[in-house]
Coordinates of C-alpha atoms in Angstrom, one line a residue:
Chain A
M143 CA -0.1 -0.1 0.1
S144 CA 1.2 3.5 -0.8
T145 CA 2.5 5.7 2.2
A146 CA 2.6 8.9 -0.1
L147 CA 2.2 11.8 2.4
V148 CA 2.3 14.5 -0.5
R149 CA 0.4 13.9 -3.8
V150 CA 0.7 16.2 -6.7
A151 CA -1.3 15.6 -9.9
H152 CA -1.4 17.2 -13.2
L153 CA 0.0 20.5 -11.8
A154 CA 0.4 23.5 -13.9
I155 CA 2.3 26.6 -12.4
G156 CA 3.4 30.0 -13.5
F157 CA 3.2 33.7 -13.1
G158 CA 1.9 36.4 -15.0
E159 CA 1.9 35.2 -18.7
T160 CA 4.9 32.7 -18.1
V161 CA 4.1 29.1 -17.8
L162 CA 6.8 27.2 -15.7
Q163 CA 5.5 23.7 -15.5
E164 CA 2.5 22.2 -17.5
D165 CA 1.7 18.9 -16.0
A166 CA 3.6 17.9 -13.0
T167 CA 2.7 14.9 -11.2
F168 CA 4.4 13.1 -8.4
E169 CA 4.1 11.6 -4.9
V170 CA 6.5 12.0 -1.7
E171 CA 6.6 9.1 0.4
Q172 CA 6.1 9.4 4.2
G173 CA 9.7 9.5 6.1
T174 CA 11.6 10.1 3.1
I175 CA 13.8 13.2 2.0
F176 CA 12.6 14.3 -1.5
A177 CA 14.5 16.9 -3.6
I178 CA 12.9 19.1 -6.4
L179 CA 15.9 19.8 -8.6
G180 CA 16.4 22.0 -11.8
P181 CA 18.1 24.9 -13.2
S182 CA 17.4 28.4 -12.1
G183 CA 14.2 29.5 -13.7
C184 CA 12.5 26.1 -14.0
G185 CA 9.8 26.8 -11.3
K186 CA 11.3 24.9 -8.3
S187 CA 10.6 27.6 -5.9
T188 CA 7.2 28.5 -7.4
L189 CA 6.1 24.8 -7.2
L190 CA 7.0 24.7 -3.6
R191 CA 4.8 27.8 -3.0
C192 CA 1.8 26.0 -4.7
L193 CA 2.7 23.0 -2.6
V194 CA 2.6 24.9 0.8
G195 CA -0.5 26.9 -0.3
L196 CA 1.1 30.2 -0.7
D197 CA 0.3 30.3 -4.6
E198 CA -2.5 29.1 -6.4
P199 CA -1.7 26.5 -9.2
R200 CA -3.1 27.3 -12.7
S201 CA -4.6 23.8 -12.7
G202 CA -4.0 20.3 -11.1
T203 CA -4.2 19.2 -7.6
V204 CA -2.1 19.1 -4.4
A205 CA -2.9 16.9 -1.4
I206 CA -1.0 16.6 1.9
G207 CA -2.1 13.8 4.0
G208 CA -5.2 13.4 1.7
V209 CA -6.3 16.9 2.1
E210 CA -5.6 20.5 0.4
P211 CA -2.3 22.1 1.6
G212 CA -4.1 25.0 3.4
P213 CA -4.3 25.1 7.4
T214 CA -6.5 23.1 9.6
R215 CA -9.9 24.3 10.1
S216 CA -8.8 26.3 13.2
G217 CA -6.0 27.8 11.1
R218 CA -3.3 25.7 12.6
P219 CA -0.6 24.8 10.0
R220 CA -0.1 21.1 9.4
F221 CA 3.5 21.4 8.2
G222 CA 6.6 23.4 8.5
V223 CA 8.2 25.7 5.9
T224 CA 11.5 27.4 5.7
F225 CA 12.5 30.0 3.2
Q226 CA 15.6 30.8 1.3
S227 CA 16.7 33.7 3.6
G228 CA 15.4 32.2 6.8
A229 CA 12.7 34.7 7.0
L230 CA 12.9 35.2 10.8
L231 CA 11.0 38.2 11.8
G232 CA 13.8 40.7 12.3
S233 CA 12.0 42.7 15.3
L234 CA 11.7 39.5 17.4
T235 CA 14.6 37.5 19.3
V236 CA 15.7 34.0 18.3
E237 CA 13.6 32.7 21.3
E238 CA 10.5 34.7 20.2
N239 CA 10.7 33.8 16.8
V240 CA 10.7 30.0 17.8
A241 CA 7.9 30.6 20.4
L242 CA 5.6 32.4 17.8
P243 CA 3.7 29.4 16.5
L244 CA 3.5 27.8 20.0
Q245 CA 2.1 31.0 21.6
E246 CA -0.3 31.3 18.7
W247 CA -1.5 27.6 18.6
T248 CA -1.1 26.2 22.0
D249 CA -2.4 27.1 25.6
L250 CA 0.9 26.5 27.2
P251 CA 2.2 29.0 29.9
L252 CA 5.3 31.0 28.9
D253 CA 7.7 29.0 31.0
A254 CA 6.7 25.8 29.3
I255 CA 7.0 27.5 25.9
G256 CA 10.5 28.6 26.9
G257 CA 11.2 25.1 27.8
I258 CA 10.5 23.8 24.3
V259 CA 11.9 26.7 22.5
A260 CA 15.2 25.7 24.4
A261 CA 14.9 22.2 23.5
K262 CA 14.2 22.9 19.8
L263 CA 17.1 25.1 19.7
R264 CA 19.5 22.5 21.3
L265 CA 18.1 20.1 18.6
V266 CA 19.5 22.3 15.9
G267 CA 22.8 23.0 17.8
L268 CA 22.0 26.5 18.9
Q269 CA 22.2 26.6 22.6
R270 CA 22.4 29.9 24.3
T271 CA 21.2 31.9 21.4
E272 CA 17.7 32.8 22.7
E273 CA 18.4 36.4 23.3
Q274 CA 20.2 37.1 20.1
M275 CA 18.6 39.0 17.4
P276 CA 18.4 37.4 13.7
A277 CA 20.7 40.0 12.3
E278 CA 23.4 39.0 14.9
L279 CA 23.4 35.4 13.5
S280 CA 25.3 33.9 10.5
G281 CA 23.3 32.7 7.6
G282 CA 23.7 29.2 8.6
M283 CA 22.5 29.9 12.0
R284 CA 19.5 31.8 10.8
K285 CA 18.3 28.8 8.7
R286 CA 18.9 26.5 11.8
V287 CA 16.5 28.8 13.8
A288 CA 14.0 28.8 10.8
I289 CA 14.0 25.0 11.0
A290 CA 13.5 25.0 14.8
R291 CA 10.6 27.4 14.2
A292 CA 9.2 25.3 11.4
M293 CA 9.5 22.3 13.8
A294 CA 7.9 24.0 16.8
L295 CA 4.4 22.5 16.0
E296 CA 5.7 19.0 15.7
P297 CA 4.9 18.5 11.8
D298 CA 5.3 15.4 10.2
L299 CA 6.6 17.3 7.0
L300 CA 9.0 20.1 6.3
F301 CA 9.5 22.1 3.1
L302 CA 12.8 23.6 2.8
D303 CA 13.6 26.3 0.1
E304 CA 17.2 26.3 -1.1
P305 CA 18.5 25.3 2.5
S306 CA 22.1 25.6 1.6
A307 CA 21.9 28.8 -0.6
G308 CA 24.4 31.4 0.5
L309 CA 26.3 29.1 3.1
D310 CA 29.8 28.2 3.1
P311 CA 30.6 24.5 2.6
V312 CA 31.2 23.8 6.2
S313 CA 27.9 25.3 7.2
A314 CA 26.0 23.7 4.3
A315 CA 27.3 20.3 5.3
E316 CA 26.4 20.7 9.0
L317 CA 22.9 21.5 7.7
D318 CA 22.9 18.6 5.7
E319 CA 23.8 16.6 8.6
L320 CA 21.0 18.1 10.8
I321 CA 18.4 17.1 8.1
L322 CA 19.6 13.7 8.1
E323 CA 19.5 13.3 11.7
L324 CA 15.9 14.8 12.0
N325 CA 14.8 12.4 9.2
R326 CA 16.6 9.5 10.8
E327 CA 15.6 9.9 14.4
L328 CA 12.4 11.7 14.4
G329 CA 11.0 10.1 11.0
L330 CA 10.5 13.7 9.6
T331 CA 9.5 13.8 5.8
F332 CA 11.5 16.6 4.0
V333 CA 10.8 18.2 0.7
V334 CA 13.8 20.1 -0.4
V335 CA 14.0 22.6 -3.4
T336 CA 17.5 23.0 -4.2
H337 CA 20.2 23.1 -7.2
D338 CA 23.0 22.0 -4.7
L339 CA 23.6 18.6 -6.1
E340 CA 26.5 17.8 -3.7
S341 CA 23.8 18.3 -0.7
I342 CA 21.2 16.3 -2.7
F343 CA 23.6 13.2 -3.2
K344 CA 24.2 13.3 0.4
I345 CA 20.6 13.6 1.9
A346 CA 17.8 12.8 -0.7
G347 CA 16.4 9.3 -1.3
S348 CA 14.4 10.5 -4.4
C349 CA 13.9 13.5 -6.6
I350 CA 12.4 15.0 -9.7
M351 CA 14.1 17.1 -12.0
L352 CA 12.3 19.9 -13.6
D353 CA 13.3 21.2 -17.1
R354 CA 12.8 24.9 -18.1
A355 CA 12.5 24.3 -22.0
T356 CA 9.9 21.6 -22.0
R357 CA 8.2 22.8 -18.9
S358 CA 7.9 19.2 -17.6
I359 CA 9.6 16.8 -15.1
V360 CA 12.3 15.2 -17.1
A361 CA 13.7 12.7 -14.6
R362 CA 12.5 11.1 -11.3
G363 CA 14.1 8.7 -9.0
D364 CA 17.5 8.2 -6.8
P365 CA 19.5 11.2 -7.6
R366 CA 22.7 9.2 -7.6
L367 CA 21.1 6.6 -10.0
L368 CA 20.1 9.4 -12.2
R369 CA 23.6 10.7 -12.2
D370 CA 25.1 7.6 -13.1
T371 CA 22.6 5.8 -15.4
S372 CA 20.3 8.5 -17.1
Q373 CA 20.8 8.7 -20.8
D374 CA 18.8 12.0 -21.0
P375 CA 21.1 14.7 -22.3
R376 CA 19.4 17.3 -20.3
V377 CA 19.7 15.3 -17.2
R378 CA 23.4 14.3 -18.1
A379 CA 24.3 18.0 -18.8
F380 CA 22.6 19.1 -15.5
F381 CA 24.4 16.5 -13.4
H382 CA 27.8 16.7 -15.4
R383 CA 27.9 20.6 -14.7
A384 CA 27.1 20.2 -11.1
R385 CA 29.8 17.3 -10.8
Q386 CA 32.5 19.8 -12.3
E387 CA 31.5 22.3 -9.9
V388 CA 31.9 20.2 -6.8
T389 CA 35.0 18.1 -7.9
P390 CA 38.2 20.1 -7.6
Chain B
M201 CA 52.4 59.8 -24.2
T202 CA 52.9 57.4 -26.9
P203 CA 50.3 54.7 -26.9
S204 CA 51.4 51.2 -26.5
F205 CA 49.4 50.0 -29.5
T206 CA 49.7 50.5 -33.2
I207 CA 47.1 50.6 -35.9
Q208 CA 47.5 50.8 -39.7
R209 CA 45.1 50.4 -42.4
I210 CA 46.6 48.6 -45.4
E211 CA 44.6 48.0 -48.7
T212 CA 45.4 44.3 -49.9
G213 CA 43.2 44.5 -53.0
A214 CA 40.6 46.4 -54.9
D215 CA 37.8 45.9 -52.3
R216 CA 40.0 44.5 -49.6
G217 CA 41.8 46.1 -46.7
E218 CA 43.1 45.3 -43.3
L219 CA 43.4 46.9 -40.0
R220 CA 46.7 45.9 -38.8
L221 CA 47.0 46.0 -35.0
G222 CA 50.0 45.5 -32.7
G223 CA 51.5 45.9 -29.3
S224 CA 49.3 45.8 -26.1
L225 CA 45.6 46.5 -26.6
T226 CA 44.0 47.5 -23.1
L227 CA 41.0 49.1 -21.7
A228 CA 43.3 51.9 -20.1
E229 CA 44.0 53.2 -23.6
A230 CA 40.5 52.4 -25.0
G231 CA 39.5 55.8 -25.7
P232 CA 42.5 56.6 -28.3
L233 CA 42.2 53.0 -29.5
W234 CA 38.4 53.5 -30.2
E235 CA 39.0 56.9 -31.8
E236 CA 41.7 55.5 -34.1
L237 CA 39.6 52.4 -35.1
R238 CA 36.5 54.6 -36.0
R239 CA 38.8 57.0 -38.0
L240 CA 40.4 54.2 -40.1
E241 CA 37.2 52.0 -40.8
S242 CA 34.8 55.0 -41.5
S243 CA 35.5 54.7 -45.2
A244 CA 34.7 50.9 -45.5
A245 CA 31.6 50.7 -47.7
R246 CA 29.0 47.7 -48.3
G247 CA 30.4 45.0 -50.5
Q248 CA 34.1 45.6 -49.2
S249 CA 36.1 43.6 -46.9
L250 CA 38.0 44.9 -43.8
D251 CA 39.6 42.4 -41.6
F252 CA 41.3 42.9 -38.2
E253 CA 45.0 41.5 -38.6
L254 CA 46.2 40.6 -35.1
S255 CA 49.6 38.9 -35.8
A256 CA 51.4 41.7 -34.1
V257 CA 49.3 41.9 -31.1
E258 CA 51.3 40.9 -28.0
R259 CA 48.5 41.4 -25.3
I260 CA 44.8 42.2 -25.5
D261 CA 42.6 42.4 -22.6
G262 CA 38.8 41.8 -22.3
G263 CA 37.8 45.5 -22.6
A264 CA 39.8 46.1 -25.7
M265 CA 38.5 42.8 -27.2
A266 CA 35.1 43.8 -26.6
L267 CA 35.5 47.1 -28.5
L268 CA 36.9 45.2 -31.4
A269 CA 34.1 42.6 -31.4
C270 CA 31.6 45.4 -31.3
L271 CA 33.3 47.2 -34.4
R272 CA 33.4 44.0 -36.2
A273 CA 29.7 43.3 -35.6
E274 CA 28.8 46.8 -36.7
L275 CA 30.9 46.6 -39.8
Q276 CA 29.4 43.3 -40.8
R277 CA 25.7 45.0 -40.1
R278 CA 26.7 47.6 -42.7
G279 CA 27.5 45.1 -45.2
V280 CA 31.2 45.1 -44.9
R281 CA 32.9 41.7 -44.5
S282 CA 35.2 41.7 -41.5
E283 CA 37.1 38.8 -39.5
F284 CA 39.9 38.6 -36.9
V285 CA 42.8 37.0 -38.8
A286 CA 46.3 35.8 -38.0
A287 CA 45.9 36.0 -34.3
G288 CA 48.5 34.2 -32.1
E289 CA 47.4 31.3 -29.9
R290 CA 46.8 33.4 -26.7
V291 CA 45.0 36.2 -28.5
Q292 CA 42.8 33.9 -30.4
R293 CA 41.6 32.3 -27.1
V294 CA 40.5 36.0 -26.2
V295 CA 38.8 36.4 -29.6
H296 CA 36.9 33.1 -29.1
L297 CA 35.9 34.0 -25.6
Y298 CA 34.5 37.4 -26.8
G299 CA 32.7 35.7 -29.8
G300 CA 34.9 37.4 -32.4
D301 CA 34.8 34.2 -34.5
A302 CA 31.0 33.7 -34.1
R303 CA 28.5 34.8 -36.7
V304 CA 27.1 38.2 -36.1
A305 CA 23.5 38.1 -35.1
R306 CA 21.0 40.4 -36.9
L307 CA 19.8 43.2 -34.5
R308 CA 16.1 43.0 -34.0
S309 CA 14.5 46.4 -34.2
R310 CA 12.2 46.8 -31.3
R311 CA 8.9 48.5 -32.1
P312 CA 7.9 51.2 -29.9
L313 CA 4.7 50.7 -28.2
G314 CA 1.8 52.5 -29.8
T315 CA -0.7 54.9 -28.0
F316 CA -3.3 52.2 -27.7
D317 CA -0.7 49.7 -26.4
Q318 CA 0.5 52.1 -23.7
L319 CA -3.0 53.1 -22.8
G320 CA -4.0 49.4 -22.6
R321 CA -1.1 48.7 -20.3
A322 CA -1.7 51.6 -18.1
T323 CA -5.4 50.7 -17.8
L324 CA -4.5 47.1 -16.7
A325 CA -1.9 48.6 -14.2
V326 CA -4.6 50.6 -12.8
L327 CA -7.1 47.8 -12.6
R328 CA -4.5 45.4 -11.0
E329 CA -4.0 48.2 -8.3
V330 CA -7.8 48.4 -7.7
Q331 CA -8.0 44.7 -7.5
L332 CA -5.3 44.6 -4.9
A333 CA -7.0 47.4 -2.8
L334 CA -10.2 45.6 -3.0
A335 CA -8.8 42.3 -2.0
F336 CA -6.9 44.0 1.0
L337 CA -10.2 45.7 1.9
G338 CA -12.0 42.5 1.7
Q339 CA -9.3 40.5 3.8
M340 CA -9.2 43.4 6.3
T341 CA -13.0 43.5 6.8
A342 CA -13.0 39.6 7.4
S343 CA -10.1 39.9 9.8
G344 CA -11.9 42.7 11.6
V345 CA -15.1 40.5 11.9
A346 CA -12.9 37.6 13.2
L347 CA -11.4 40.0 15.7
L348 CA -14.8 41.1 17.0
R349 CA -15.8 37.4 17.4
S350 CA -12.4 36.4 19.2
P351 CA -10.7 39.5 20.6
R352 CA -7.9 37.4 21.9
S353 CA -6.9 36.3 18.3
A354 CA -5.4 39.8 17.7
N355 CA -1.7 40.4 18.1
W356 CA -2.1 42.8 21.1
R357 CA 1.6 42.5 21.9
E358 CA 2.6 45.1 19.2
L359 CA 0.0 47.5 19.9
P360 CA 1.8 49.5 22.8
A361 CA 5.1 49.7 20.9
T362 CA 3.3 51.1 17.8
M363 CA 1.3 53.3 19.7
E364 CA 4.6 54.7 21.3
R365 CA 6.2 54.9 17.8
S366 CA 3.4 56.5 16.0
G367 CA 1.9 58.7 18.9
A368 CA 4.4 59.7 21.8
D369 CA 7.3 60.0 19.5
A370 CA 5.4 62.3 17.1
V371 CA 4.3 64.6 19.8
P372 CA 7.1 67.2 19.5
I373 CA 6.9 67.5 15.6
V374 CA 3.0 67.6 15.7
V375 CA 3.1 70.3 18.5
L376 CA 5.6 72.6 16.7
I377 CA 3.9 72.5 13.3
N378 CA 0.7 73.3 14.6
F379 CA 2.0 76.0 16.8
L380 CA 3.7 77.5 13.7
V381 CA 0.6 77.1 11.6
G382 CA -1.5 78.9 14.3
L383 CA 1.2 81.6 14.5
A384 CA 1.4 82.2 10.8
M385 CA -2.4 82.2 10.4
A386 CA -2.8 84.8 13.1
F387 CA 0.0 87.0 11.6
Q388 CA -1.8 87.0 8.2
A389 CA -5.2 87.7 9.6
S390 CA -4.0 90.4 12.1
A391 CA -3.5 93.1 9.4
Q392 CA -7.2 92.8 8.2
F393 CA -8.8 92.6 11.6
R394 CA -6.7 95.5 12.8
R395 CA -7.9 97.7 10.0
Y396 CA -11.5 97.1 11.3
G397 CA -10.8 97.1 14.7
A398 CA -11.7 93.6 15.1
N399 CA -8.6 92.4 16.9
I400 CA -10.3 90.0 19.1
Y401 CA -11.9 88.0 16.2
V402 CA -8.4 86.6 15.5
A403 CA -9.0 84.1 18.4
D404 CA -12.5 83.1 16.8
L405 CA -10.7 82.6 13.4
I406 CA -7.7 80.6 14.8
G407 CA -9.8 78.5 17.3
I408 CA -12.4 77.4 14.6
S409 CA -10.1 76.7 11.7
V410 CA -7.5 75.0 13.9
S411 CA -10.0 72.7 15.5
R412 CA -12.1 71.9 12.6
E413 CA -9.6 71.8 9.6
L414 CA -6.0 72.6 10.2
G415 CA -5.4 70.6 13.3
P416 CA -6.6 67.3 12.1
L417 CA -5.2 67.8 8.6
M418 CA -1.8 69.0 9.6
T419 CA -1.4 66.3 12.1
A420 CA -2.5 63.7 9.6
I421 CA 0.1 64.9 7.0
V422 CA 2.8 64.5 9.7
L423 CA 1.7 61.0 10.7
C424 CA 1.6 60.2 7.0
G425 CA 5.2 61.0 6.4
R426 CA 6.0 59.3 9.6
S427 CA 4.0 56.4 10.3
G428 CA 2.5 55.7 7.0
A429 CA 5.7 55.6 5.2
A430 CA 7.1 53.6 8.1
F431 CA 4.5 51.0 7.9
T432 CA 4.7 50.6 3.9
A433 CA 8.7 50.2 4.4
E434 CA 8.4 47.7 7.4
L435 CA 5.9 45.6 5.7
G436 CA 7.4 45.9 2.3
F437 CA 10.8 44.8 3.6
M438 CA 9.1 41.7 5.5
R439 CA 7.3 40.8 2.1
V440 CA 10.6 41.2 0.2
N441 CA 12.3 39.2 2.8
E442 CA 9.7 36.4 2.9
E443 CA 8.8 37.1 6.4
I444 CA 4.9 37.5 5.4
D445 CA 5.1 34.3 3.7
A446 CA 6.7 32.7 6.8
L447 CA 3.8 34.2 8.9
R448 CA 1.3 32.6 6.7
T449 CA 2.8 29.4 6.8
M450 CA 2.7 29.5 10.7
G451 CA -1.0 30.2 10.2
L452 CA -0.5 33.9 11.1
G453 CA -2.3 35.9 8.7
P454 CA -0.7 39.3 8.0
M455 CA -4.0 41.1 8.5
R456 CA -4.5 40.0 11.9
Y457 CA -0.9 40.0 13.0
L458 CA 0.5 43.2 11.3
V459 CA -2.2 45.3 9.8
L460 CA -5.0 45.3 12.5
P461 CA -2.4 46.3 15.4
R462 CA -1.1 49.2 13.3
T463 CA -4.5 50.5 12.2
L464 CA -5.8 50.4 15.8
A465 CA -2.8 52.1 16.9
L466 CA -3.3 55.0 14.7
V467 CA -6.9 55.2 15.3
L468 CA -6.2 55.5 19.1
V469 CA -3.3 57.9 18.9
L470 CA -4.3 60.3 16.1
P471 CA -7.3 61.8 17.9
L472 CA -5.2 62.4 21.0
L473 CA -2.6 64.0 18.9
V474 CA -5.2 66.3 17.3
L475 CA -6.3 67.5 20.6
L476 CA -2.7 68.4 21.3
A477 CA -2.5 70.0 17.8
D478 CA -5.6 72.2 18.6
V479 CA -4.3 73.5 21.9
A480 CA -0.7 74.2 20.0
G481 CA -2.4 76.1 17.3
V482 CA -4.5 78.2 19.6
L483 CA -1.2 78.9 21.6
G484 CA 0.3 80.1 18.3
G485 CA -2.4 82.5 17.7
L486 CA -2.3 83.7 21.3
V487 CA 1.3 84.7 20.8
V488 CA 0.4 86.9 17.9
G489 CA -2.7 88.1 19.7
V490 CA -0.7 89.2 22.7
W491 CA 2.4 90.7 20.9
N492 CA 0.9 92.1 17.8
L493 CA -2.9 92.9 18.5
D494 CA -2.7 94.0 21.9
L495 CA -4.9 91.5 23.4
T496 CA -4.6 89.9 26.9
P497 CA -3.9 86.1 27.2
R498 CA -7.1 85.9 29.4
G499 CA -9.3 87.9 26.7
Y500 CA -7.8 85.9 23.8
L501 CA -8.7 82.5 25.6
N502 CA -12.1 83.6 26.8
E503 CA -12.9 84.6 23.2
T504 CA -11.7 81.3 21.8
I505 CA -13.7 79.4 24.4
R506 CA -16.8 81.5 23.5
A507 CA -16.3 81.0 19.8
V508 CA -15.3 77.2 19.5
S509 CA -18.1 74.9 20.0
V510 CA -17.9 71.2 21.3
W511 CA -18.9 70.1 17.8
D512 CA -15.9 72.2 16.3
V513 CA -13.5 70.1 18.2
A514 CA -15.5 66.8 17.9
S515 CA -15.8 67.2 14.1
G516 CA -12.0 67.4 14.0
L517 CA -11.8 64.3 16.0
V518 CA -14.2 62.4 13.6
K519 CA -12.0 63.6 10.8
S520 CA -8.9 62.2 12.5
V521 CA -10.3 58.8 12.9
V522 CA -11.1 58.7 9.2
F523 CA -7.6 60.0 8.5
A524 CA -6.0 57.5 10.8
L525 CA -7.7 54.6 8.8
A526 CA -6.7 56.1 5.5
I527 CA -3.0 56.4 6.6
A528 CA -2.6 52.9 8.2
L529 CA -4.5 51.0 5.6
I530 CA -3.0 52.7 2.5
G531 CA 0.4 52.3 4.1
C532 CA -0.2 48.7 4.9
Q533 CA -1.7 47.8 1.7
Q534 CA 1.1 49.2 -0.3
G535 CA 3.6 47.5 1.8
L536 CA 2.0 44.0 1.5
A537 CA 1.6 44.7 -2.2
T538 CA 5.4 45.2 -2.6
T539 CA 7.4 43.1 -5.1
G540 CA 11.0 43.1 -6.2
G541 CA 14.0 44.3 -3.9
A542 CA 14.9 47.4 -2.3
E543 CA 13.8 49.4 -5.3
G544 CA 10.3 47.9 -4.9
V545 CA 10.2 49.1 -1.3
G546 CA 11.1 52.6 -2.3
R547 CA 8.7 52.7 -5.0
R548 CA 5.7 51.5 -2.7
T549 CA 6.6 54.0 -0.1
T550 CA 6.5 56.8 -2.5
A551 CA 3.3 55.5 -3.7
A552 CA 1.8 55.1 -0.3
V553 CA 2.6 58.7 0.7
V554 CA 1.2 60.4 -2.5
T555 CA -2.0 58.3 -2.4
T556 CA -2.3 58.9 1.4
L557 CA -2.0 62.6 0.9
F558 CA -4.5 62.6 -1.9
T559 CA -6.9 60.6 0.0
L560 CA -6.5 62.9 3.2
I561 CA -7.3 66.0 1.1
L562 CA -10.2 64.4 -0.7
A563 CA -11.6 62.9 2.7
D564 CA -11.2 66.4 4.4
A565 CA -13.1 68.0 1.7
A566 CA -15.7 65.4 1.5
L567 CA -16.3 65.5 5.2
T568 CA -16.3 69.3 5.5
A569 CA -18.9 69.5 2.7
L570 CA -21.0 66.6 4.5
F571 CA -20.7 68.5 7.9
R572 CA -21.8 71.7 6.3
L573 CA -24.6 70.3 4.5
G574 CA -25.8 68.6 7.8
G575 CA -25.8 71.9 9.3
M576 CA -23.0 71.0 11.7

């Protein structure tokens, strides 16, 4: 029996007069790390925005856990999302950022929320940063805080938009380790949008690759297998360029 | 100073010529290089051939190569055959890098937009703005209703800080501006009143015009520049920085979390600031009355109290509530509609200030007419 957590069927996406993808269909299995790959401008981030309900697709359906991607009837979100820049609220401290969804969606007293926040920050390797402002953190630390905030309400599913963008190789590798650990230990499902193949080869069990010219999915499966066996020239060109970039 | 390059035009046949370049071609000497190249190639006509002979070039940098490639393309478009020839291995690599050995593409002439095209695009842009504003008002109304049903759902934590920034911090500038407005008006009026021996009526003029009209309007204009622009810039930056999207994914709508507290803060502080503005304006008139019109402070204030009715002050307060709504809602709507980067924030902030000022004047005129028609 299929254990798909995310089901996407015949999705068409775009903005203005530009069509980015015409008929995207795929599934994300529960407990896996799934990557959405492709060159810049192919619609990866737009697809993610449609998956999490921030943008409306032109046609097609998205189902997360069998229902549309919006929040629950009460408004409580059913999954976590992190954005390319981290998107922490600049006027709040790290602690206040992570506490925000808990204050909104639970009846816990402040000291209990503080305990949860401290535990989440410890989980992402950021002890003793509670009082710091986002502007005082490095790019990698901001993304870790964003992951802690996205995990605050204990979702089963996390969407990450370009998690390693703008990070140095060490910070990017640490973030990869964190994602793997959260997947392995907590069983979290990740949908990761990226063009950082080094990271994808390390963490993703399966992927789809979007193509800009044909506005379609041109490959799907294990990214390492695709790299080694795909005969599609677009897939080979994409992986070859990326391998040149990451191999000294 | 002698340039480090050489150029010669050599005629190699009836319709064939070469530009022989030598030495070091660099961007540092681009000016004289370009001037000399243009002088030598200007006589080349359609059907002729003019090649760039590079065998004596010792060094060429990217900037100089870009100039040569640009000139070759221009020659080919004029119908002059032109190629780079006899380049050494290193120079040839630069030629290849800059497309000097590639076919020159035809320039596509871009047709300028016609009047109807421009009109159509402008109309669509206006309709899009109207659609955004209506969607914003719809969401705002829905959030307002939800707030009435469940007052705890609002983001009250931000209210005191916003009230302080928009209200308390604006007191000095509001008081100063309204004091000076009262002072200037009293000066302008004093010459006329003195001519008719009606000095005391300057208190009536200042009291009524400040409380009904100038106090609310000047205060609203100050708040438009201070708080309205700040709301747009704050929300615009949050939008550009994906913070608004992050709030949405956490189930915290921007209306409830950001717009309502800001709107409520302005609706609460603007009437209070208008009361202060009224007092400051009257004091400005008092200064002129005492020093320029030989009135006593007591006489001036008694006349003001006699002339200004409760409704005069109340009508100013009613206006201030409408002005507060306009400033906050337009500022927030423009902020949430921001796209692009820093330039988008600047554009929306400008649009917010201009739209708000226009709306304030329009609302003021409409309310004044309404009150007068209603006999108030």
